Coordinates of C-alpha atoms in Angstrom, one line a residue:
Chain A
X1 CA -36.2 8.5 53.4
X2 CA -34.6 5.4 54.7
X3 CA -32.0 5.4 52.0
X4 CA -30.8 8.9 52.6
X5 CA -30.7 8.4 56.4
X6 CA -28.7 5.3 56.0
X7 CA -26.4 7.1 53.6
X8 CA -25.8 10.0 56.0
X9 CA -25.4 7.7 58.9
X10 CA -22.7 5.6 57.2
X11 CA -21.1 8.5 55.5
X12 CA -18.9 8.2 52.4
X13 CA -16.7 5.7 53.9
X14 CA -16.3 2.4 52.2
X15 CA -16.2 -0.7 54.4
X16 CA -13.2 -3.1 54.3
X17 CA -15.4 -5.6 52.6
X18 CA -16.4 -3.1 49.9
X19 CA -12.7 -2.2 49.3
X20 CA -12.1 -6.0 48.9
X21 CA -14.9 -6.2 46.4
X22 CA -13.5 -3.2 44.4
X23 CA -10.0 -4.6 44.4
X24 CA -11.2 -8.0 43.4
X25 CA -13.3 -6.6 40.6
X26 CA -10.4 -4.6 39.2
X27 CA -8.2 -7.6 39.4
X28 CA -10.7 -9.9 37.8
X29 CA -11.5 -7.4 35.0
X30 CA -7.8 -6.7 34.3
X31 CA -6.8 -10.3 34.2
X32 CA -9.8 -11.2 32.1
X33 CA -8.9 -8.4 29.6
X34 CA -5.2 -9.0 29.4
X35 CA -5.5 -12.8 29.2
X36 CA -8.1 -12.7 26.5
X37 CA -6.3 -10.0 24.4
X38 CA -4.0 -12.3 22.5
X39 CA -6.8 -14.7 21.8
X40 CA -9.0 -11.8 20.8
X41 CA -6.5 -10.4 18.4
X42 CA -5.9 -13.9 16.9
X43 CA -9.7 -14.4 16.4
X44 CA -10.1 -10.9 15.0
X45 CA -7.3 -11.5 12.5
X46 CA -8.7 -14.8 11.5
X47 CA -12.1 -13.4 11.0
X48 CA -10.9 -10.2 9.2
X49 CA -8.2 -11.6 6.9
X50 CA -8.5 -15.4 7.0
X51 CA -10.0 -17.5 4.3
X52 CA -10.8 -20.9 5.7
X53 CA -13.6 -23.4 6.1
X54 CA -15.6 -22.9 9.3
X55 CA -15.1 -19.2 9.5
X56 CA -18.9 -18.8 10.0
X57 CA -18.7 -21.3 12.8
X58 CA -15.9 -19.4 14.5
X59 CA -17.8 -16.1 14.1
X60 CA -20.9 -17.7 15.6
X61 CA -19.0 -19.2 18.6
X62 CA -17.2 -15.9 19.3
X63 CA -20.5 -14.0 19.4
X64 CA -22.5 -16.6 21.2
X65 CA -22.0 -15.2 24.7
X66 CA -23.4 -11.9 23.5
X67 CA -26.8 -13.4 22.7
X68 CA -27.0 -16.2 25.2
X69 CA -28.5 -15.6 28.6
X70 CA -25.5 -15.0 30.9
X71 CA -26.8 -17.7 33.2
X72 CA -26.6 -20.2 30.5
X73 CA -23.0 -19.3 29.8
X74 CA -22.2 -19.5 33.5
X75 CA -23.9 -22.9 33.7
X76 CA -22.0 -24.2 30.6
X77 CA -18.8 -23.1 32.3
X78 CA -19.8 -24.9 35.5
X79 CA -20.4 -28.1 33.5
X80 CA -17.2 -27.8 31.6
X81 CA -14.8 -26.3 34.1
X82 CA -16.4 -27.5 37.4
X83 CA -14.3 -29.9 39.4
X84 CA -16.2 -32.8 37.8
X85 CA -16.4 -31.3 34.4
X86 CA -14.3 -32.7 31.6
X87 CA -12.0 -29.7 31.3
X88 CA -12.1 -28.8 35.0
X89 CA -11.0 -32.2 36.2
X90 CA -8.2 -32.3 33.5
X91 CA -6.9 -28.9 34.6
X92 CA -6.9 -29.9 38.2
X93 CA -5.2 -33.3 37.6
X94 CA -2.4 -32.0 35.2
X95 CA -1.8 -28.5 36.3
X96 CA -3.4 -28.2 39.7
X97 CA -5.6 -25.4 38.5
X98 CA -9.0 -25.1 40.0
X99 CA -11.4 -22.5 38.5
X100 CA -14.7 -23.2 40.0
X101 CA -15.5 -21.0 43.0
X102 CA -12.2 -19.1 42.6
X103 CA -11.5 -15.6 41.5
X104 CA -9.7 -17.1 38.4
X105 CA -13.0 -18.7 37.5
X106 CA -14.6 -15.3 37.8
X107 CA -11.9 -13.9 35.4
X108 CA -12.7 -16.7 32.9
X109 CA -16.4 -16.0 33.0
X110 CA -15.8 -12.3 32.5
X111 CA -13.3 -12.9 29.7
X112 CA -15.8 -15.0 27.9
X113 CA -18.6 -12.5 28.2
X114 CA -16.3 -9.6 27.1
X115 CA -14.7 -11.6 24.3
X116 CA -17.3 -10.7 21.5
X117 CA -16.9 -7.0 22.2
X118 CA -13.1 -7.3 22.2
X119 CA -13.1 -9.3 18.9
X120 CA -15.6 -7.1 17.2
X121 CA -13.7 -3.9 17.8
X122 CA -10.4 -5.3 16.8
X123 CA -11.9 -7.0 13.7
X124 CA -13.4 -3.7 12.5
X125 CA -10.1 -2.0 13.0
X126 CA -8.2 -4.7 11.0
X127 CA -10.8 -4.6 8.2
X128 CA -10.3 -0.9 8.0
X129 CA -6.6 -1.3 7.1
X130 CA -5.7 -1.1 3.4
X131 CA -4.5 -4.6 2.6
X132 CA -2.2 -3.2 0.0
X133 CA -0.2 -1.6 2.8
X134 CA 0.5 -5.1 4.1
X135 CA 1.4 -6.3 0.6
X136 CA 3.8 -3.4 0.2
X137 CA 5.5 -4.3 3.5
X138 CA 5.8 -7.9 2.2
X139 CA 7.5 -6.8 -1.0
X140 CA 10.0 -4.8 1.2
X141 CA 11.0 -8.1 2.8
X142 CA 8.8 -8.4 5.8
X143 CA 7.5 -11.9 6.5
X144 CA 3.8 -12.3 7.5
X145 CA 4.6 -12.2 11.2
X146 CA 6.7 -9.0 10.8
X147 CA 3.9 -7.5 8.6
X148 CA 1.5 -8.2 11.4
X149 CA 3.8 -6.8 14.1
X150 CA 4.9 -3.7 12.2
X151 CA 1.9 -2.8 10.1
X152 CA -1.3 -4.5 11.0
X153 CA -1.1 -4.3 14.8
X154 CA 0.1 -0.7 15.0
X155 CA -2.6 0.5 12.6
X156 CA -5.2 -1.5 14.4
X157 CA -4.1 -0.2 17.8
X158 CA -7.0 2.3 18.3
X159 CA -9.4 -0.6 17.8
X160 CA -7.4 -2.9 20.1
X161 CA -7.6 -0.3 22.8
X162 CA -11.3 0.4 22.3
X163 CA -11.9 -3.4 22.4
X164 CA -9.9 -3.9 25.5
X165 CA -11.7 -1.1 27.3
X166 CA -15.1 -2.5 26.2
X167 CA -14.0 -5.9 27.5
X168 CA -12.8 -4.4 30.7
X169 CA -16.0 -2.5 31.3
X170 CA -18.1 -5.6 30.5
X171 CA -15.9 -7.7 32.9
X172 CA -16.5 -5.1 35.7
X173 CA -20.2 -5.4 35.2
X174 CA -20.5 -9.1 34.5
X175 CA -22.9 -10.7 37.0
X176 CA -25.0 -13.5 35.6
X177 CA -22.3 -15.9 34.3
X178 CA -20.0 -15.1 37.2
X179 CA -22.4 -15.8 40.0
X180 CA -23.6 -19.0 38.3
X181 CA -20.1 -20.3 37.7
X182 CA -18.2 -19.2 40.8
X183 CA -21.0 -18.1 43.2
X184 CA -20.7 -15.1 45.5
X185 CA -17.9 -15.8 48.0
X186 CA -16.6 -12.7 49.9
X187 CA -13.0 -12.1 49.2
X188 CA -12.8 -14.7 46.5
X189 CA -15.6 -14.2 43.9
X190 CA -17.7 -11.3 45.3
X191 CA -17.1 -8.6 42.7
X192 CA -18.8 -5.2 42.8
X193 CA -22.0 -6.3 41.0
X194 CA -22.2 -9.4 43.3
X195 CA -21.7 -7.3 46.4
X196 CA -24.3 -4.8 45.2
X197 CA -26.7 -7.7 44.6
X198 CA -25.9 -9.0 48.1
X199 CA -26.6 -5.6 49.7
X200 CA -29.9 -5.2 47.8
X201 CA -31.0 -8.7 49.0
X202 CA -30.2 -7.9 52.7
X203 CA -32.2 -5.5 54.8
X204 CA -30.4 -2.1 55.4
X205 CA -28.0 -2.6 52.6
X206 CA -29.2 0.3 50.5
X207 CA -26.4 2.7 51.5
X208 CA -23.7 0.1 50.6
X209 CA -25.4 -0.6 47.3
X210 CA -25.4 3.1 46.5
X211 CA -21.7 3.6 47.5
X212 CA -20.6 0.7 45.3
X213 CA -22.8 1.8 42.4
X214 CA -21.1 5.2 42.5
X215 CA -17.7 3.5 42.5
X216 CA -18.8 1.4 39.5
X217 CA -19.9 4.6 37.6
X218 CA -16.6 6.3 38.4
X219 CA -14.4 3.4 37.3
X220 CA -16.4 2.9 34.1
X221 CA -16.3 6.6 33.2
X222 CA -12.5 6.7 34.0
X223 CA -11.9 3.7 31.7
X224 CA -13.8 5.4 28.8
X225 CA -11.8 8.6 29.2
X226 CA -8.6 6.7 29.3
X227 CA -9.4 4.7 26.2
X228 CA -10.4 7.9 24.3
X229 CA -7.1 9.5 25.3
X230 CA -5.1 6.4 24.3
X231 CA -6.9 6.1 21.0
X232 CA -6.2 9.7 20.1
X233 CA -2.5 9.3 20.9
X234 CA -2.2 6.1 18.9
X235 CA -4.1 7.1 15.8
X236 CA -1.5 7.4 13.0
X237 CA -0.8 10.9 11.8
X238 CA -3.4 12.4 14.1
X239 CA -1.0 14.4 16.1
X240 CA -1.1 18.1 16.1
X241 CA -0.1 19.7 12.7
X242 CA -0.1 16.5 10.8
X243 CA -3.8 16.0 10.1
X244 CA -5.6 17.0 6.9
X245 CA -2.5 17.8 4.8
X246 CA -3.5 15.4 2.1
Chain B
X1 CA 18.0 -11.3 -16.9
X2 CA 14.3 -11.7 -16.1
X3 CA 12.4 -14.5 -17.7
X4 CA 8.7 -14.5 -17.3
X5 CA 6.0 -16.8 -18.6
X6 CA 2.6 -17.2 -17.0
X7 CA -0.9 -18.3 -17.7
X8 CA -3.9 -17.4 -15.7
X9 CA -7.7 -17.6 -16.3
X10 CA -10.2 -15.6 -14.4
X11 CA -13.8 -15.0 -15.2
X12 CA -13.8 -12.5 -18.1
X13 CA -10.0 -12.3 -18.2
X14 CA -7.4 -14.6 -19.8
X15 CA -3.7 -13.9 -19.2
X16 CA -1.0 -15.6 -21.2
X17 CA 2.2 -13.5 -21.3
X18 CA 5.8 -14.4 -21.8
X19 CA 8.7 -11.9 -22.0
X20 CA 12.3 -11.4 -21.1
X21 CA 13.8 -8.3 -19.7
X22 CA 17.5 -7.3 -19.3
X23 CA 19.3 -4.4 -17.8
X24 CA 17.8 -0.9 -17.9
X25 CA 14.2 -0.1 -18.1
X26 CA 11.7 -2.5 -19.7
X27 CA 8.3 -1.0 -20.2
X28 CA 5.1 -3.0 -20.0
X29 CA 2.8 -0.9 -22.1
X30 CA -0.8 -1.2 -23.1
X31 CA -4.4 0.0 -22.3
X32 CA -6.0 -0.6 -19.0
X33 CA -7.2 -4.2 -18.6
X34 CA -4.4 -5.5 -20.8
X35 CA -2.7 -7.4 -18.0
X36 CA 0.1 -5.1 -17.1
X37 CA -0.6 -5.0 -13.4
X38 CA -1.3 -8.7 -13.3
X39 CA 2.2 -9.4 -14.8
X40 CA 3.7 -7.2 -12.0
X41 CA 1.7 -8.9 -9.3
X42 CA 2.7 -12.3 -10.5
X43 CA 6.4 -11.2 -10.6
X44 CA 6.1 -9.8 -7.1
X45 CA 4.4 -13.0 -5.8
X46 CA 1.2 -11.2 -4.8
X47 CA -0.8 -13.4 -7.1
X48 CA -0.4 -17.0 -8.3
X49 CA -0.7 -18.1 -11.9
X50 CA -2.5 -21.3 -13.0
X51 CA 0.7 -22.2 -14.7
X52 CA 3.9 -20.4 -15.1
X53 CA 7.6 -19.8 -14.6
X54 CA 9.6 -16.8 -13.5
X55 CA 13.2 -16.4 -12.9
X56 CA 15.6 -13.6 -12.0
X57 CA 19.2 -14.3 -13.2
X58 CA 19.7 -17.9 -11.9
X59 CA 17.1 -17.7 -9.1
X60 CA 13.8 -19.5 -9.9
X61 CA 11.0 -17.4 -8.3
X62 CA 8.1 -19.4 -9.6
X63 CA 7.7 -22.8 -11.3
X64 CA 4.3 -24.3 -11.0
X65 CA 5.5 -27.6 -12.6
X66 CA 8.0 -28.1 -9.9
X67 CA 5.8 -26.6 -7.2
X68 CA 8.1 -23.6 -6.5
X69 CA 6.6 -20.3 -5.5
X70 CA 9.0 -18.1 -3.5
X71 CA 7.1 -16.0 -0.9
X72 CA 6.9 -12.3 -1.8
X73 CA 9.2 -11.2 1.1
X74 CA 11.9 -13.6 0.0
X75 CA 12.0 -12.5 -3.7
X76 CA 13.8 -9.2 -3.1
X77 CA 11.9 -7.5 -5.8
X78 CA 11.0 -3.9 -5.1
X79 CA 7.5 -2.7 -6.0
X80 CA 6.4 0.9 -6.4
X81 CA 2.6 1.1 -6.5
X82 CA 0.4 3.7 -8.2
X83 CA -0.5 5.0 -4.8
X84 CA 2.7 5.4 -2.7
X85 CA 1.3 3.2 0.1
X86 CA 3.7 4.6 2.6
X87 CA 3.1 3.3 6.1
X88 CA 1.1 6.0 7.7
X89 CA 2.2 5.4 11.3
X90 CA 5.9 5.7 10.5
X91 CA 8.0 8.8 9.7
X92 CA 9.5 9.2 6.2
X93 CA 12.8 8.2 7.7
X94 CA 11.3 5.0 9.2
X95 CA 9.5 4.2 5.9
X96 CA 12.8 4.5 4.0
X97 CA 14.6 2.3 6.6
X98 CA 11.8 -0.3 6.6
X99 CA 12.9 -2.4 3.7
X100 CA 16.6 -1.9 4.4
X101 CA 16.0 -3.4 7.9
X102 CA 14.7 -6.6 6.4
X103 CA 17.5 -6.9 3.9
X104 CA 20.3 -9.3 5.0
X105 CA 23.4 -7.2 5.9
X106 CA 25.7 -8.5 3.1
X107 CA 23.1 -7.6 0.5
X108 CA 22.6 -4.0 1.5
X109 CA 24.2 -2.4 -1.5
X110 CA 22.3 0.9 -1.5
X111 CA 22.9 3.5 1.2
X112 CA 20.5 6.1 2.4
X113 CA 22.4 9.2 1.5
X114 CA 22.7 8.8 -2.3
X115 CA 19.0 7.8 -2.5
X116 CA 17.9 10.8 -0.5
X117 CA 20.1 13.0 -2.7
X118 CA 18.9 11.6 -6.0
X119 CA 15.3 11.8 -5.0
X120 CA 15.6 15.1 -3.3
X121 CA 13.8 14.1 -0.1
X122 CA 16.3 15.1 2.5
X123 CA 14.0 17.8 3.9
X124 CA 11.1 15.4 4.4
X125 CA 12.8 12.8 6.6
X126 CA 11.2 13.7 9.8
X127 CA 7.7 14.3 8.4
X128 CA 4.8 11.9 8.3
X129 CA 3.4 10.5 5.0
X130 CA 0.1 12.2 5.6
X131 CA 1.7 15.6 5.3
X132 CA 3.4 15.0 2.0
X133 CA 2.2 16.0 -1.4
X134 CA 1.5 13.3 -4.0
X135 CA 4.8 13.8 -5.8
X136 CA 6.8 13.8 -2.6
X137 CA 5.0 10.7 -1.4
X138 CA 5.8 8.9 -4.7
X139 CA 9.5 9.9 -4.4
X140 CA 9.7 8.5 -0.9
X141 CA 8.0 5.3 -2.1
X142 CA 10.6 4.9 -4.8
X143 CA 13.4 5.5 -2.2
X144 CA 11.9 3.0 0.1
X145 CA 11.8 0.3 -2.6
X146 CA 15.4 1.1 -3.6
X147 CA 16.8 1.0 0.0
X148 CA 15.7 -2.7 0.2
X149 CA 18.5 -3.2 -2.4
X150 CA 16.1 -5.1 -4.7
X151 CA 17.4 -7.2 -7.5
X152 CA 14.6 -5.9 -9.7
X153 CA 12.4 -2.9 -9.3
X154 CA 8.8 -3.1 -10.5
X155 CA 7.0 0.2 -11.0
X156 CA 3.3 -0.1 -11.5
X157 CA 2.1 3.2 -13.1
X158 CA 4.0 5.2 -10.5
X159 CA 3.1 8.5 -12.1
X160 CA -0.5 7.8 -13.0
X161 CA -2.1 9.4 -10.0
X162 CA -0.1 12.6 -10.4
X163 CA -0.8 15.7 -12.5
X164 CA 1.4 16.6 -15.4
X165 CA 3.6 19.0 -13.4
X166 CA 4.3 16.4 -10.7
X167 CA 5.1 13.9 -13.4
X168 CA 7.7 16.1 -14.9
X169 CA 9.0 16.6 -11.4
X170 CA 9.5 12.8 -10.9
X171 CA 10.6 11.6 -14.3
X172 CA 14.1 12.9 -14.1
X173 CA 14.5 11.1 -10.7
X174 CA 13.5 7.8 -12.3
X175 CA 16.0 8.5 -15.1
X176 CA 18.7 9.1 -12.6
X177 CA 18.0 6.0 -10.6
X178 CA 18.0 4.0 -13.8
X179 CA 21.4 5.3 -14.6
X180 CA 23.0 5.5 -11.1
X181 CA 21.8 2.4 -9.3
X182 CA 22.0 -0.2 -12.1
X183 CA 18.9 -2.1 -11.0
X184 CA 16.8 -3.5 -13.8
X185 CA 13.4 -1.9 -13.8
X186 CA 10.1 -3.1 -15.2
X187 CA 8.0 -0.1 -15.7
X188 CA 4.2 -0.4 -16.2
X189 CA 2.4 2.4 -17.9
X190 CA -0.2 3.3 -20.4
X191 CA 1.3 6.7 -21.0
X192 CA 3.3 6.7 -24.2
X193 CA 5.4 9.7 -23.3
X194 CA 6.7 8.1 -20.1
X195 CA 7.5 4.8 -21.9
X196 CA 9.2 6.6 -24.8
X197 CA 11.3 8.6 -22.4
X198 CA 12.4 5.8 -20.0
X199 CA 12.5 2.5 -21.7
X200 CA 15.1 0.8 -23.8
X201 CA 12.8 -2.2 -24.4
X202 CA 9.0 -2.2 -24.7
X203 CA 6.6 -5.1 -24.3
X204 CA 3.2 -4.1 -25.6
X205 CA 0.3 -6.0 -24.0
X206 CA -3.2 -6.3 -25.4
X207 CA -6.1 -8.2 -23.8
X208 CA -3.7 -10.4 -21.7
X209 CA -1.3 -11.2 -24.5
X210 CA 2.0 -9.8 -25.8
X211 CA 1.2 -7.9 -29.0
X212 CA 4.7 -6.7 -29.7
X213 CA 8.1 -6.5 -28.1
X214 CA 11.3 -4.7 -29.0
X215 CA 12.9 -1.3 -29.0
X216 CA 10.4 1.6 -28.5
X217 CA 10.6 2.9 -32.0
X218 CA 9.4 -0.4 -33.4
X219 CA 6.8 -1.1 -30.8
X220 CA 5.3 2.3 -30.1
X221 CA 4.7 3.6 -33.6
X222 CA 2.1 1.0 -34.6
X223 CA 0.5 1.6 -31.2
X224 CA 0.0 5.2 -32.1
X225 CA -1.8 4.4 -35.3
X226 CA -4.2 2.3 -33.2
X227 CA -4.4 4.7 -30.3
X228 CA -7.2 6.6 -31.9
X229 CA -6.8 9.7 -29.9
X230 CA -5.2 12.0 -32.4
X231 CA -3.5 14.3 -29.9
X232 CA -1.6 11.3 -28.5
X233 CA 0.2 10.8 -31.8
X234 CA 3.9 11.3 -31.2
X235 CA 7.0 10.7 -33.4
X236 CA 10.3 9.6 -32.2
X237 CA 13.5 10.9 -33.7
X238 CA 17.1 10.2 -32.9
X239 CA 19.6 13.0 -33.0
X240 CA 23.1 13.8 -31.7
X241 CA 24.0 16.7 -29.4
X242 CA 26.3 19.1 -31.2
X243 CA 26.5 22.1 -28.9
X244 CA 24.9 23.8 -25.9
X245 CA 24.3 27.5 -26.3
X246 CA 24.9 28.7 -22.7
X247 CA 23.6 32.2 -23.3
X248 CA 20.2 31.0 -24.6
X249 CA 19.9 27.8 -22.5
X250 CA 19.1 25.6 -25.5
X251 CA 20.9 22.6 -27.1
X252 CA 21.4 22.2 -30.8
X253 CA 21.1 18.7 -32.1
X254 CA 22.1 17.3 -35.5
X255 CA 19.6 15.2 -37.5
X256 CA 20.0 14.2 -41.1
X257 CA 16.9 16.3 -41.9
X258 CA 18.2 19.4 -40.2
X259 CA 19.2 20.9 -36.9
X260 CA 16.9 20.6 -34.0
X261 CA 16.8 23.0 -31.1
X262 CA 15.6 21.8 -27.7
X263 CA 15.3 23.7 -24.4
X264 CA 17.8 23.0 -21.7
X265 CA 20.9 21.0 -21.7
X266 CA 20.3 17.5 -23.3
X267 CA 23.7 15.9 -22.5
X268 CA 27.3 16.0 -23.4
X269 CA 28.4 16.8 -27.0
X270 CA 28.1 13.7 -29.1
X271 CA 25.4 12.1 -26.9
X272 CA 22.6 10.4 -28.8
X273 CA 19.2 11.7 -27.8
X274 CA 15.7 10.4 -28.4
X275 CA 13.1 13.0 -29.0
X276 CA 9.4 12.7 -28.8
X277 CA 7.6 15.2 -31.1
X278 CA 3.8 15.4 -30.8
X279 CA 2.1 15.5 -34.2
X280 CA 0.0 18.4 -33.0
X281 CA 3.2 20.5 -32.6
X282 CA 4.3 20.2 -36.2
X283 CA 3.6 22.8 -38.9
X284 CA 4.0 22.1 -42.6
X285 CA 5.4 24.3 -45.3
X286 CA 6.4 24.2 -48.9
X287 CA 10.0 25.3 -49.3
X288 CA 11.9 27.0 -46.4
X289 CA 9.8 29.9 -45.0
X290 CA 11.6 32.9 -43.7
X291 CA 10.9 35.4 -40.9
X292 CA 9.6 32.8 -38.4
X293 CA 10.4 32.3 -34.8
X294 CA 10.7 28.5 -35.3
X295 CA 14.3 27.3 -35.2
X296 CA 13.7 23.7 -36.1
X297 CA 13.0 23.0 -39.7
X298 CA 13.2 19.5 -41.0
X299 CA 13.0 18.6 -44.7
X300 CA 11.5 15.4 -45.8
X301 CA 9.2 13.7 -48.3
X302 CA 5.5 13.3 -47.7
X303 CA 4.6 9.6 -47.8
X304 CA 1.2 9.3 -46.4
X305 CA -2.0 11.2 -45.8
X306 CA -4.6 9.8 -43.5
X307 CA -7.9 11.5 -43.5
X308 CA -11.5 10.8 -42.6
X309 CA -14.6 13.1 -42.7
X310 CA -13.2 15.2 -39.9
X311 CA -11.3 18.4 -40.4
X312 CA -7.9 17.0 -39.7
X313 CA -5.4 14.9 -41.7
X314 CA -2.5 13.0 -40.2
X315 CA 0.5 13.5 -42.5
X316 CA 3.5 11.1 -42.5
X317 CA 6.9 12.5 -43.6
X318 CA 9.9 10.3 -44.3
X319 CA 13.0 12.1 -43.1
X320 CA 16.5 11.4 -44.4
X321 CA 18.1 8.9 -42.1
X322 CA 15.0 6.7 -41.9
X323 CA 13.0 8.4 -39.1
X324 CA 9.3 9.0 -39.6
X325 CA 7.7 12.3 -38.6
X326 CA 4.0 12.7 -38.2
X327 CA 2.1 16.0 -38.3
X328 CA -1.5 17.1 -38.0
X329 CA -2.8 19.7 -40.4
X330 CA -6.3 20.7 -41.4
X331 CA -7.6 19.2 -44.7
X332 CA -8.2 22.8 -45.7
X333 CA -4.5 23.5 -45.4
X334 CA -3.5 20.4 -47.3
X335 CA -5.7 21.2 -50.2
X336 CA -4.6 24.9 -50.1
X337 CA -1.0 23.9 -50.4
X338 CA -1.9 21.2 -52.9
X339 CA 0.1 18.6 -50.9
X340 CA 0.2 15.0 -52.1
X341 CA 2.3 12.0 -51.5
X342 CA 5.8 12.3 -52.9
X343 CA 6.0 16.1 -52.3
X344 CA 9.0 17.6 -50.5
X345 CA 7.9 19.5 -47.4
X346 CA 9.4 21.3 -44.6
X347 CA 8.2 20.4 -41.1
X348 CA 8.5 23.2 -38.5
X349 CA 8.7 22.2 -34.9
X350 CA 8.3 24.6 -32.0
X351 CA 11.2 24.1 -29.6
X352 CA 8.8 24.2 -26.6
X353 CA 6.8 21.3 -27.9
X354 CA 9.7 18.9 -27.9
X355 CA 10.3 16.4 -25.1
X356 CA 13.7 14.9 -25.1
X357 CA 15.5 12.3 -23.1
X358 CA 18.8 10.6 -23.3
X359 CA 18.8 7.3 -24.9
X360 CA 18.9 4.6 -22.3
X361 CA 20.4 1.7 -24.2
X362 CA 22.2 1.9 -27.5
X363 CA 19.7 -0.4 -29.2

């Protein structure tokens, strides 16, 4: 009963290092989700409504991180965005942005891994919208951009929220690509999963691993509940007294 | 003035239609698959022709030869769909305001209040589309299109998804907007009664081509002969309002063949009225029978008898003044009365079977 003894000895209290990991994880996941949201909506719109050559290719590229081993994705990021990689060196020279071994790099890795889930949810929501509604808005004088902002996006909102939550949850749990791309640096790239991995590797770390695991469960569950609540609120005509009167 | 001429070839469907439409209601009439909706979608810019031209007054909307195709949202053509297609996430009020918001300020000719009044939707403004009945939704859709102050209003079978009662509820609103807002309307329908009631000009389409165009009397009657369904046969008469009997709630109309009594108030004295009389609602008699409840008795000359092996005959009666009245009778009754072409007959029409509407244009 080493684990239980350790647990009792250390109590519920999270160490400063663990708090740092939690804060970092939330920051990485939030930035990854918010930054990829515009791209995710654009990709979903293109896949749902677009008619262009190379749509299959785009579809494949978006979904690639879902089926690739995360380590491969992380390694590809390292090759491309590492300080000597073609994109990484360009970013550093022109914008002074360094991604490798920084928390921003962790956010990039998480965004990439969460992207397929984000796009998929939004795409399904857009495909579920009656295109004739968009045509109707067009005949009322709304340009394509306005139709998107006033019809497509509001009607797809439940899907956007669901996709964002999935992406956020995936980003919180992302491990393989992150650790390969940006390593496991305390305070910089040591997110909750990396910290748990670290605890498990070191002797006597079980209590810390358990504490962080519980935190991860609580955050994930909270995110799911929040998304459910938001989706209910944003579903058109689903408020009390308005449903089912067709 | 709307000028339209477009060609389009799709697998299994060829479309080659040209027509002109002026003020008032122009009906595109024809069976399903005849190209009515395609014409509407081309006019609205939702579809592109292989080759074509469309203009509204002096604005060219489409000219494939010159590479002009104005985007739908810049055409300022309102479109009312068969399904109302209200935006489900917006209130009725916001739906109504939607098109108005995108209309340039100087071109907002139509204000909210009169539209809400004419369509009778004031009590719905704060509701959501999901909670409206089909008829209410369609009225809101018409209002939404109107409030964008369109230069032309397209209505694509706006009543087709409604039952008869809801239709009768909405038709008067469409008549009022035709008369009060002075926007040319192109009205697509395969329902002959709607077309007869609303339109001053009819373009009849068949298999992607114009089969006939002109005033409803000229265009619709041949359509009836071909319609096949005997209970769709309707005659159109023109009569003049002579007086309204307040105590009885009926209007008496003068026709060269005799007085016609219709329910309700048809219009001011002296107004010309077009009546649609279903052939199934006409009874035939020799001489003038007495002791009947029927108030409308029209005398004319039997000119044609169409029969087949079935029990019914379609009888054509030429009325004084040039109108043609059609009636269904059993072959048994025809033979019993000994009716033949050239005989003088009295046609009895039950007041409740008459559908009337004010003439839109004096064609």
